[in-house]
mmCIF file of C-alpha atoms in Angstrom:
data_model
loop_
_atom_site.group_PDB
_atom_site.id
_atom_site.type_symbol
_atom_site.label_atom_id
_atom_site.label_comp_id
_atom_site.label_asym_id
_atom_site.label_seq_id
_atom_site.Cartn_x
_atom_site.Cartn_y
_atom_site.Cartn_z
ATOM 1 C CA MET S 276 -11.909 -45.583 -72.891
ATOM 2 C CA ASN S 277 -11.134 -41.974 -72.152
ATOM 3 C CA VAL S 278 -13.743 -39.747 -70.611
ATOM 4 C CA ASP S 279 -14.179 -36.323 -72.205
ATOM 5 C CA LEU S 280 -14.407 -32.983 -70.432
ATOM 6 C CA GLU S 281 -18.030 -33.809 -69.767
ATOM 7 C CA ASP S 282 -16.996 -35.890 -66.758
ATOM 8 C CA PHE S 283 -16.164 -32.711 -64.892
ATOM 9 C CA GLN S 284 -18.516 -30.157 -63.441
ATOM 10 C CA SER S 285 -17.393 -26.664 -64.470
ATOM 11 C CA ASN S 286 -15.972 -24.742 -61.569
ATOM 12 C CA ARG S 287 -18.359 -21.810 -61.448
ATOM 13 C CA ARG S 288 -16.535 -20.276 -58.516
ATOM 14 C CA GLN S 289 -13.662 -17.927 -59.294
ATOM 15 C CA VAL S 290 -10.400 -19.813 -59.632
ATOM 16 C CA GLY S 291 -7.996 -18.830 -56.880
ATOM 17 C CA ALA S 292 -10.624 -17.997 -54.274
ATOM 18 C CA THR S 293 -9.005 -18.753 -50.952
ATOM 19 C CA SER S 294 -12.193 -20.262 -49.548
ATOM 20 C CA ASN S 295 -12.212 -23.083 -52.108
ATOM 21 C CA LYS S 296 -9.803 -25.718 -50.854
ATOM 22 C CA SER S 297 -10.518 -27.858 -53.912
ATOM 23 C CA ASP S 298 -8.182 -25.576 -55.901
ATOM 24 C CA GLU S 299 -5.312 -27.375 -54.156
ATOM 25 C CA ILE S 300 -5.941 -30.586 -56.114
ATOM 26 C CA GLY S 301 -4.558 -29.129 -59.357
ATOM 27 C CA PRO S 302 -0.989 -28.615 -58.135
ATOM 28 C CA ARG S 303 -1.227 -31.913 -56.238
ATOM 29 C CA LEU S 304 -2.112 -33.861 -59.391
ATOM 30 C CA HIS S 305 0.619 -32.091 -61.350
ATOM 31 C CA GLN S 306 3.140 -33.023 -58.655
ATOM 32 C CA LEU S 307 2.033 -36.666 -58.586
ATOM 33 C CA ARG S 308 2.095 -36.984 -62.351
ATOM 34 C CA LYS S 309 5.537 -35.416 -62.703
ATOM 35 C CA GLY S 310 6.838 -37.494 -59.797
ATOM 36 C CA ARG S 311 6.000 -40.629 -61.754
ATOM 37 C CA GLY S 312 7.438 -39.282 -64.964
ATOM 38 C CA TRP S 313 4.025 -39.483 -66.632
ATOM 39 C CA THR S 314 2.860 -37.423 -69.553
ATOM 40 C CA LEU S 315 -0.724 -36.181 -69.684
ATOM 41 C CA GLN S 316 -1.427 -39.058 -72.042
ATOM 42 C CA ASP S 317 -0.042 -41.540 -69.482
ATOM 43 C CA ALA S 318 -2.296 -40.076 -66.776
ATOM 44 C CA SER S 319 -5.224 -40.179 -69.168
ATOM 45 C CA LYS S 320 -4.665 -43.837 -69.972
ATOM 46 C CA ALA S 321 -4.349 -44.786 -66.291
ATOM 47 C CA SER S 322 -7.392 -42.879 -65.073
ATOM 48 C CA GLY S 323 -9.749 -42.898 -68.052
ATOM 49 C CA ILE S 324 -9.891 -39.095 -67.966
ATOM 50 C CA SER S 325 -9.097 -37.290 -71.208
ATOM 51 C CA ALA S 326 -5.703 -35.597 -71.400
ATOM 52 C CA SER S 327 -7.290 -32.217 -72.080
ATOM 53 C CA ALA S 328 -9.497 -32.523 -68.998
ATOM 54 C CA PHE S 329 -6.562 -33.661 -66.885
ATOM 55 C CA SER S 330 -4.592 -30.639 -68.011
ATOM 56 C CA LYS S 331 -7.439 -28.269 -67.139
ATOM 57 C CA ILE S 332 -7.848 -29.691 -63.652
ATOM 58 C CA GLU S 333 -4.100 -29.424 -63.053
ATOM 59 C CA ARG S 334 -4.406 -25.738 -63.905
ATOM 60 C CA SER S 335 -7.436 -25.407 -61.567
ATOM 61 C CA GLU S 336 -9.669 -24.477 -64.477
ATOM 62 C CA LEU S 337 -12.084 -27.320 -63.716
ATOM 63 C CA SER S 338 -13.284 -28.641 -60.360
ATOM 64 C CA PRO S 339 -13.860 -32.418 -60.475
ATOM 65 C CA THR S 340 -16.701 -34.202 -58.756
ATOM 66 C CA ILE S 341 -15.894 -36.703 -56.022
ATOM 67 C CA SER S 342 -16.704 -39.499 -58.492
ATOM 68 C CA THR S 343 -14.102 -38.172 -60.933
ATOM 69 C CA ILE S 344 -11.513 -37.783 -58.180
ATOM 70 C CA GLN S 345 -12.112 -41.413 -57.280
ATOM 71 C CA ARG S 346 -11.392 -42.489 -60.858
ATOM 72 C CA ILE S 347 -8.173 -40.482 -60.868
ATOM 73 C CA ALA S 348 -7.176 -41.972 -57.509
ATOM 74 C CA ARG S 349 -7.644 -45.485 -58.861
ATOM 75 C CA GLY S 350 -5.518 -44.618 -61.862
ATOM 76 C CA PHE S 351 -2.728 -43.528 -59.515
ATOM 77 C CA GLU S 352 -3.367 -46.613 -57.312
ATOM 78 C CA MET S 353 -4.232 -44.435 -54.326
ATOM 79 C CA ASP S 354 -7.294 -43.838 -52.191
ATOM 80 C CA VAL S 355 -9.152 -40.543 -52.510
ATOM 81 C CA LEU S 356 -7.852 -38.963 -49.316
ATOM 82 C CA SER S 357 -4.239 -39.898 -50.036
ATOM 83 C CA LEU S 358 -4.641 -38.275 -53.437
ATOM 84 C CA LEU S 359 -5.904 -35.073 -51.814
ATOM 85 C CA ALA S 360 -3.443 -35.107 -48.925
ATOM 86 C CA ASN S 361 -0.629 -32.659 -48.338
ATOM 87 C CA PRO S 362 2.522 -34.659 -49.217
ATOM 88 C CA GLU S 363 4.298 -33.101 -46.233
ATOM 89 C CA GLU S 364 1.848 -34.674 -43.774
ATOM 90 C CA GLN S 365 3.275 -37.400 -41.587
ATOM 91 C CA PRO S 366 2.080 -40.977 -42.262
ATOM 92 C CA THR S 367 -0.501 -42.421 -39.903
ATOM 93 C CA LEU S 368 0.635 -45.137 -37.497
ATOM 94 C CA LEU S 369 -1.060 -48.502 -37.037
ATOM 95 C CA GLY S 370 -3.805 -48.904 -34.455
ATOM 96 C CA ARG S 371 -5.274 -45.869 -36.088
ATOM 97 C CA ARG S 372 -8.308 -43.788 -35.268
ATOM 98 C CA SER S 373 -9.721 -40.566 -36.620
ATOM 99 C CA VAL S 374 -12.297 -38.093 -35.342
ATOM 100 C CA THR S 375 -13.938 -35.304 -37.325
ATOM 101 C CA ARG S 376 -15.697 -32.692 -35.231
ATOM 102 C CA ALA S 377 -18.860 -31.002 -36.443
ATOM 103 C CA ASN S 378 -18.254 -28.813 -39.515
ATOM 104 C CA GLU S 379 -14.526 -29.606 -39.561
ATOM 105 C CA GLY S 380 -14.371 -31.927 -42.568
ATOM 106 C CA LYS S 381 -11.905 -31.218 -45.367
ATOM 107 C CA PRO S 382 -13.839 -29.206 -47.990
ATOM 108 C CA HIS S 383 -14.120 -30.081 -51.642
ATOM 109 C CA LEU S 384 -16.501 -27.860 -53.589
ATOM 110 C CA SER S 385 -18.029 -28.707 -56.956
ATOM 111 C CA GLY S 386 -20.586 -26.746 -58.892
ATOM 112 C CA ASN S 387 -23.609 -28.592 -57.487
ATOM 113 C CA CYS S 388 -22.505 -30.011 -54.130
ATOM 114 C CA ASP S 389 -20.536 -28.713 -51.158
ATOM 115 C CA ASN S 390 -18.606 -31.705 -49.837
ATOM 116 C CA GLN S 391 -16.789 -32.307 -46.565
ATOM 117 C CA LEU S 392 -14.367 -35.250 -46.549
ATOM 118 C CA LEU S 393 -14.642 -36.873 -43.128
ATOM 119 C CA CYS S 394 -11.712 -38.353 -41.178
ATOM 120 C CA ALA S 395 -9.472 -36.957 -43.902
ATOM 121 C CA ASP S 396 -6.296 -37.393 -41.848
ATOM 122 C CA LEU S 397 -6.653 -41.173 -42.043
ATOM 123 C CA LYS S 398 -5.145 -42.439 -45.279
ATOM 124 C CA ASN S 399 -5.513 -45.712 -47.192
ATOM 125 C CA LYS S 400 -9.031 -46.372 -45.951
ATOM 126 C CA ARG S 401 -11.230 -49.019 -47.577
ATOM 127 C CA ILE S 402 -14.158 -46.603 -47.576
ATOM 128 C CA THR S 403 -14.477 -42.840 -48.038
ATOM 129 C CA PRO S 404 -17.079 -41.039 -45.881
ATOM 130 C CA ILE S 405 -18.338 -37.697 -47.180
ATOM 131 C CA LYS S 406 -20.885 -35.233 -45.855
ATOM 132 C CA THR S 407 -22.511 -33.195 -48.604
ATOM 133 C CA ARG S 408 -24.860 -30.252 -48.862
ATOM 134 C CA VAL S 409 -26.711 -30.685 -52.148
ATOM 135 C CA VAL S 410 -26.983 -27.323 -53.885
ATOM 136 C CA ALA S 411 -28.573 -28.110 -57.266
ATOM 137 C CA ARG S 412 -32.352 -27.840 -57.612
ATOM 138 C CA GLU S 413 -32.678 -28.857 -61.274
ATOM 139 C CA VAL S 414 -30.963 -31.569 -63.313
ATOM 140 C CA GLU S 415 -30.206 -28.920 -65.941
ATOM 141 C CA GLU S 416 -27.665 -27.450 -63.524
ATOM 142 C CA TYR S 417 -25.420 -30.445 -64.248
ATOM 143 C CA ASP S 418 -23.273 -30.268 -67.372
ATOM 144 C CA VAL S 419 -23.218 -34.079 -67.444
ATOM 145 C CA TRP S 420 -24.372 -36.914 -65.210
ATOM 146 C CA PRO S 421 -21.360 -38.437 -63.418
ATOM 147 C CA LYS S 422 -20.709 -42.114 -62.845
ATOM 148 C CA THR S 423 -18.062 -44.171 -61.066
ATOM 149 C CA ASP S 424 -17.095 -47.794 -60.511
ATOM 150 C CA ALA S 425 -17.841 -47.438 -56.800
ATOM 151 C CA GLU S 426 -20.701 -48.793 -54.760
ATOM 152 C CA ILE S 427 -22.208 -46.116 -52.537
ATOM 153 C CA PHE S 428 -24.237 -46.029 -49.340
ATOM 154 C CA MET S 429 -26.093 -42.802 -48.600
ATOM 155 C CA THR S 430 -28.400 -41.598 -45.849
ATOM 156 C CA ILE S 431 -30.294 -38.313 -45.705
ATOM 157 C CA LEU S 432 -29.395 -36.258 -42.638
ATOM 158 C CA SER S 433 -31.831 -33.429 -43.376
ATOM 159 C CA GLY S 434 -34.152 -32.206 -46.098
ATOM 160 C CA THR S 435 -35.236 -34.015 -49.255
ATOM 161 C CA VAL S 436 -32.979 -35.285 -52.044
ATOM 162 C CA VAL S 437 -34.153 -36.510 -55.442
ATOM 163 C CA VAL S 438 -31.901 -39.126 -57.077
ATOM 164 C CA HIS S 439 -32.086 -39.026 -60.882
ATOM 165 C CA SER S 440 -30.755 -42.021 -62.808
ATOM 166 C CA LYS S 441 -30.464 -42.995 -66.452
ATOM 167 C CA ILE S 442 -32.011 -46.401 -65.644
ATOM 168 C CA TYR S 443 -34.511 -45.617 -62.875
ATOM 169 C CA GLU S 444 -37.345 -43.193 -62.342
ATOM 170 C CA PRO S 445 -36.516 -40.216 -60.049
ATOM 171 C CA LEU S 446 -36.504 -41.287 -56.406
ATOM 172 C CA GLU S 447 -37.271 -38.988 -53.479
ATOM 173 C CA LEU S 448 -35.377 -39.635 -50.266
ATOM 174 C CA HIS S 449 -36.323 -37.849 -47.055
ATOM 175 C CA GLU S 450 -34.612 -37.318 -43.710
ATOM 176 C CA GLY S 451 -33.700 -40.710 -42.239
ATOM 177 C CA ASP S 452 -33.993 -42.580 -45.574
ATOM 178 C CA SER S 453 -31.020 -44.607 -46.848
ATOM 179 C CA MET S 454 -29.967 -46.223 -50.103
ATOM 180 C CA TYR S 455 -27.157 -48.503 -51.281
ATOM 181 C CA TYR S 456 -26.461 -48.491 -55.005
ATOM 182 C CA ASP S 457 -24.087 -49.269 -57.832
ATOM 183 C CA ALA S 458 -22.901 -45.906 -59.160
ATOM 184 C CA SER S 459 -21.781 -47.179 -62.573
ATOM 185 C CA ALA S 460 -24.998 -45.830 -64.115
ATOM 186 C CA GLU S 461 -25.107 -42.083 -64.770
ATOM 187 C CA HIS S 462 -26.917 -40.246 -61.992
ATOM 188 C CA VAL S 463 -27.305 -36.835 -60.339
ATOM 189 C CA TRP S 464 -28.908 -35.456 -57.181
ATOM 190 C CA THR S 465 -31.087 -32.437 -56.593
ATOM 191 C CA ARG S 466 -32.628 -30.938 -53.474
ATOM 192 C CA LYS S 467 -36.353 -30.396 -53.078
ATOM 193 C CA GLY S 468 -38.303 -28.113 -50.775
ATOM 194 C CA PRO S 469 -37.255 -25.171 -48.612
ATOM 195 C CA GLU S 470 -35.080 -27.101 -46.162
ATOM 196 C CA GLU S 471 -31.338 -27.554 -46.686
ATOM 197 C CA ALA S 472 -30.529 -31.036 -48.024
ATOM 198 C CA VAL S 473 -27.579 -32.741 -46.309
ATOM 199 C CA VAL S 474 -26.390 -36.247 -47.173
ATOM 200 C CA LEU S 475 -23.871 -38.661 -45.674
ATOM 201 C CA TRP S 476 -22.174 -40.800 -48.334
ATOM 202 C CA VAL S 477 -19.916 -43.811 -47.867
ATOM 203 C CA LEU S 478 -17.981 -44.758 -51.025
ATOM 204 C CA THR S 479 -16.034 -47.957 -51.548
ATOM 205 C CA SER S 480 -12.387 -47.352 -52.362
#
C-alpha cells in the first residue's frame, strides 16, 4: 500500500540552504532511481511511498523523516547510510571500524528533529545509530505521525522527551532512561521543560 504525502514532514527550512545537508538526498534518490531504470511508479511500488511524494523529495521540496528514509532504503535494498552516501566514496574494507567524534555526525534535518547519523562512513551496517536533538514541543507541530517497520532502541542523553503513541498513553523519559519498541505503530516525540532534549537512537536495518 502506498503512503501519501502525509508520511513526510514538510521541510520548513528554505530549500537550497547550504547548512541543510539533507537537501542532498533528493539528487541522490533521483540518481539511484534513474540508474535502475525505474519510473516514479516503480520506486513507489518498491518503497511504499506515493509517486507524488517521491517526486517532491527528489526535487528537495520535502524533507523526509529518518523513518521514511528507512522505508525508501528497504525499497532500494540498501541500508540507510548507503542510501545517503556520496556515490564517489570508496567502499569500506573488511575488518572495519568507524569513529564519530563529538558533534561530527552526518546531519539530516527534518522539521521537528535535528539528526546526526553516527559512524556514517561505515556502510551496510545491521543497525543505524542516530543522535537527535528533539525540537518539537507540541504534537500539533507534526503534520502526521510517522511509523516504520523497524525496531528501535533509544536512550535519553539529556533533558526530557515525551513519546506519544497511537496505542499507548504519553510516556515521559528523562535523562538516563531507555526504551526498546516496535515502531510500526504511529508515534511522535516532543521535548518537555527548559533543558535541551537529546536522544540516542539505534534502528534495526
